[in-house]
Amino acid sequence: MALPRECVYRTSLKWESGNVWRQCGEGVAVECAPPPEFGGPPNHWTPEHLLLAAIESCTLSAFLAYAEHARIGLLDYRSAA
């Protein structure tokens, strides 16, 4: 699979009041807030969650690409950070 020479990813953020905002990226949005330890409400994605999720997702993407290239059939993949 040939990779494009340039990849561009765009995100946007909308905050109106309080300590909850919407983080958007190419048609997908998630409500984010600071962690509860820093005054944020519970049950929201935090910037820290998003960073860890990005690292996990990138690791999985690379693993899947290598497995496909090596013709390795995967049955399962799990990660926790």
Coordinates of N, CA and C in Angstrom, one line a residue:
M1 N 0.8 -1.2 0.0 CA 0.0 0.0 0.0 C 0.9 1.2 0.0
A2 N 0.7 2.1 -1.0 CA 1.5 3.3 -1.1 C 0.9 4.4 -0.2
L3 N 1.8 5.0 0.6 CA 1.3 6.1 1.5 C 1.3 7.4 0.8
P4 N 0.4 8.3 1.1 CA 0.4 9.7 0.5 C 1.7 10.4 1.0
R5 N 2.2 11.3 0.2 CA 3.4 12.1 0.6 C 3.1 13.0 1.7
E6 N 1.8 13.4 1.9 CA 1.5 14.4 2.9 C 0.1 14.0 3.5
C7 N 0.0 14.0 4.8 CA -1.2 13.7 5.5 C -1.6 14.9 6.3
V8 N -2.8 15.4 6.2 CA -3.3 16.6 6.9 C -4.5 16.2 7.7
Y9 N -4.4 16.5 9.0 CA -5.5 16.2 9.9 C -5.9 17.5 10.6
R10 N -7.2 17.8 10.6 CA -7.7 19.0 11.2 C -8.6 18.7 12.4
T11 N -8.5 19.6 13.4 CA -9.4 19.5 14.5 C -9.9 20.9 14.8
S12 N -10.9 20.9 15.6 CA -11.4 22.2 16.1 C -12.0 22.0 17.5
L13 N -12.1 23.1 18.2 CA -12.5 23.0 19.6 C -13.5 24.2 19.8
K14 N -14.6 23.8 20.5 CA -15.6 24.9 20.7 C -15.9 24.9 22.2
W15 N -15.7 26.0 22.9 CA -16.0 26.2 24.3 C -16.9 27.4 24.4
E16 N -17.9 27.3 25.2 CA -18.8 28.4 25.4 C -18.8 28.9 26.9
S17 N -18.8 28.0 27.8 CA -18.8 28.4 29.2 C -18.5 27.2 30.1
G18 N -18.2 27.4 31.3 CA -17.9 26.3 32.2 C -16.6 25.6 31.9
N19 N -16.5 24.4 32.3 CA -15.3 23.6 32.0 C -15.5 22.4 31.2
V20 N -16.5 22.4 30.2 CA -16.7 21.4 29.3 C -16.6 22.0 27.9
W21 N -16.0 21.3 26.9 CA -15.9 21.8 25.6 C -16.1 20.7 24.6
R22 N -16.3 21.0 23.3 CA -16.5 20.0 22.3 C -15.2 20.0 21.4
Q23 N -14.6 18.8 21.4 CA -13.4 18.6 20.5 C -13.9 17.9 19.3
C24 N -13.6 18.5 18.1 CA -14.1 17.9 16.9 C -13.0 17.6 15.9
G25 N -13.2 16.6 15.1 CA -12.2 16.3 14.1 C -12.9 15.6 12.9
E26 N -13.0 16.2 11.8 CA -13.5 15.7 10.5 C -14.8 14.9 10.7
G27 N -15.8 15.6 11.3 CA -17.2 15.0 11.4 C -17.4 14.2 12.7
V28 N -16.4 14.1 13.6 CA -16.6 13.4 14.8 C -16.4 14.4 16.0
A29 N -17.2 14.3 17.0 CA -17.1 15.2 18.1 C -17.1 14.4 19.4
V30 N -16.4 14.9 20.4 CA -16.5 14.3 21.8 C -16.4 15.5 22.8
E31 N -17.2 15.3 23.8 CA -17.2 16.3 24.9 C -16.0 16.0 25.8
C32 N -15.3 17.1 26.1 CA -14.0 16.9 26.9 C -14.1 17.9 28.1
A33 N -13.4 17.6 29.1 CA -13.3 18.4 30.3 C -12.0 18.1 31.0
P34 N -11.6 19.0 32.0 CA -10.5 18.6 32.8 C -10.8 17.4 33.6
P35 N -9.8 16.7 34.1 CA -10.0 15.6 35.0 C -10.7 16.1 36.3
P36 N -11.5 15.2 36.9 CA -12.1 15.6 38.2 C -11.2 16.2 39.2
E37 N -9.9 15.7 39.2 CA -8.9 16.2 40.2 C -8.6 17.6 40.0
F38 N -8.9 18.1 38.8 CA -8.7 19.6 38.5 C -10.0 20.3 38.3
G39 N -11.1 19.8 38.9 CA -12.4 20.5 38.9 C -13.3 20.2 37.8
G40 N -12.9 19.2 36.9 CA -13.8 18.8 35.8 C -14.9 17.8 36.3
P41 N -16.0 17.7 35.5 CA -17.0 16.8 35.9 C -16.6 15.4 35.6
P42 N -17.2 14.4 36.2 CA -16.9 13.0 35.9 C -17.5 12.6 34.6
N43 N -17.1 11.5 34.1 CA -17.6 10.8 32.9 C -17.4 11.6 31.6
H44 N -16.3 12.4 31.5 CA -16.0 13.1 30.3 C -14.5 12.6 29.9
W45 N -14.3 12.6 28.6 CA -12.9 12.4 28.1 C -12.1 13.7 28.5
T46 N -10.9 13.4 28.9 CA -10.0 14.5 29.3 C -8.9 14.6 28.2
P47 N -8.1 15.7 28.2 CA -7.0 15.7 27.3 C -6.0 14.5 27.6
E48 N -5.9 14.2 28.8 CA -5.0 13.0 29.1 C -5.5 11.7 28.6
H49 N -6.9 11.5 28.6 CA -7.4 10.3 28.0 C -7.2 10.3 26.5
L50 N -7.4 11.5 25.9 CA -7.2 11.6 24.4 C -5.8 11.3 24.0
L51 N -4.8 11.8 24.8 CA -3.4 11.5 24.5 C -3.1 10.0 24.6
L52 N -3.5 9.4 25.7 CA -3.3 7.9 25.8 C -4.0 7.1 24.7
A53 N -5.2 7.5 24.4 CA -6.0 6.8 23.3 C -5.3 7.0 22.0
A54 N -4.7 8.2 21.7 CA -4.0 8.4 20.5 C -2.8 7.4 20.4
I55 N -2.0 7.3 21.5 CA -0.9 6.4 21.5 C -1.3 5.0 21.3
E56 N -2.3 4.6 22.0 CA -2.8 3.2 21.8 C -3.3 2.9 20.4
S57 N -4.0 3.9 19.8 CA -4.5 3.7 18.5 C -3.4 3.7 17.5
C58 N -2.4 4.5 17.6 CA -1.2 4.5 16.7 C -0.5 3.2 16.8
T59 N -0.3 2.7 18.0 CA 0.4 1.4 18.2 C -0.4 0.3 17.5
L60 N -1.7 0.3 17.7 CA -2.5 -0.7 17.0 C -2.5 -0.6 15.5
S61 N -2.6 0.6 15.0 CA -2.5 0.8 13.5 C -1.2 0.3 13.0
A62 N -0.1 0.6 13.6 CA 1.2 0.1 13.2 C 1.3 -1.4 13.2
F63 N 0.8 -2.0 14.3 CA 0.8 -3.4 14.5 C 0.0 -4.1 13.4
L64 N -1.2 -3.6 13.1 CA -2.1 -4.2 12.1 C -1.4 -4.1 10.7
A65 N -0.7 -3.0 10.4 CA 0.0 -2.8 9.1 C 1.1 -3.9 9.0
Y66 N 1.9 -4.0 10.1 CA 3.0 -5.0 10.1 C 2.4 -6.4 10.0
A67 N 1.4 -6.7 10.7 CA 0.8 -8.0 10.6 C 0.2 -8.4 9.2
E68 N -0.4 -7.4 8.6 CA -0.9 -7.6 7.3 C 0.2 -7.8 6.3
H69 N 1.3 -7.0 6.4 CA 2.4 -7.2 5.5 C 3.1 -8.5 5.7
A70 N 3.1 -9.0 6.9 CA 3.7 -10.3 7.2 C 2.8 -11.5 7.1
R71 N 1.5 -11.2 6.7 CA 0.5 -12.2 6.5 C 0.2 -13.0 7.7
I72 N 0.1 -12.2 8.8 CA -0.2 -12.9 10.1 C -1.7 -12.6 10.4
G73 N -2.4 -13.7 10.6 CA -3.8 -13.6 10.9 C -4.0 -13.4 12.4
L74 N -4.6 -12.3 12.7 CA -4.8 -11.9 14.1 C -6.2 -12.4 14.6
L75 N -6.3 -12.8 15.8 CA -7.5 -13.2 16.4 C -8.1 -12.2 17.4
D76 N -7.1 -11.5 18.0 CA -7.6 -10.5 19.1 C -6.4 -9.6 19.3
Y77 N -6.7 -8.4 19.8 CA -5.7 -7.4 20.3 C -6.4 -6.6 21.3
R78 N -5.7 -6.5 22.4 CA -6.2 -5.6 23.5 C -5.1 -4.8 24.1
S79 N -5.5 -3.6 24.6 CA -4.5 -2.7 25.2 C -5.2 -2.0 26.4
A80 N -4.4 -1.7 27.4 CA -4.8 -0.9 28.5 C -3.7 0.0 28.8
A81 N -4.0 1.3 29.1 CA -3.0 2.3 29.4 C -3.4 3.0 30.7

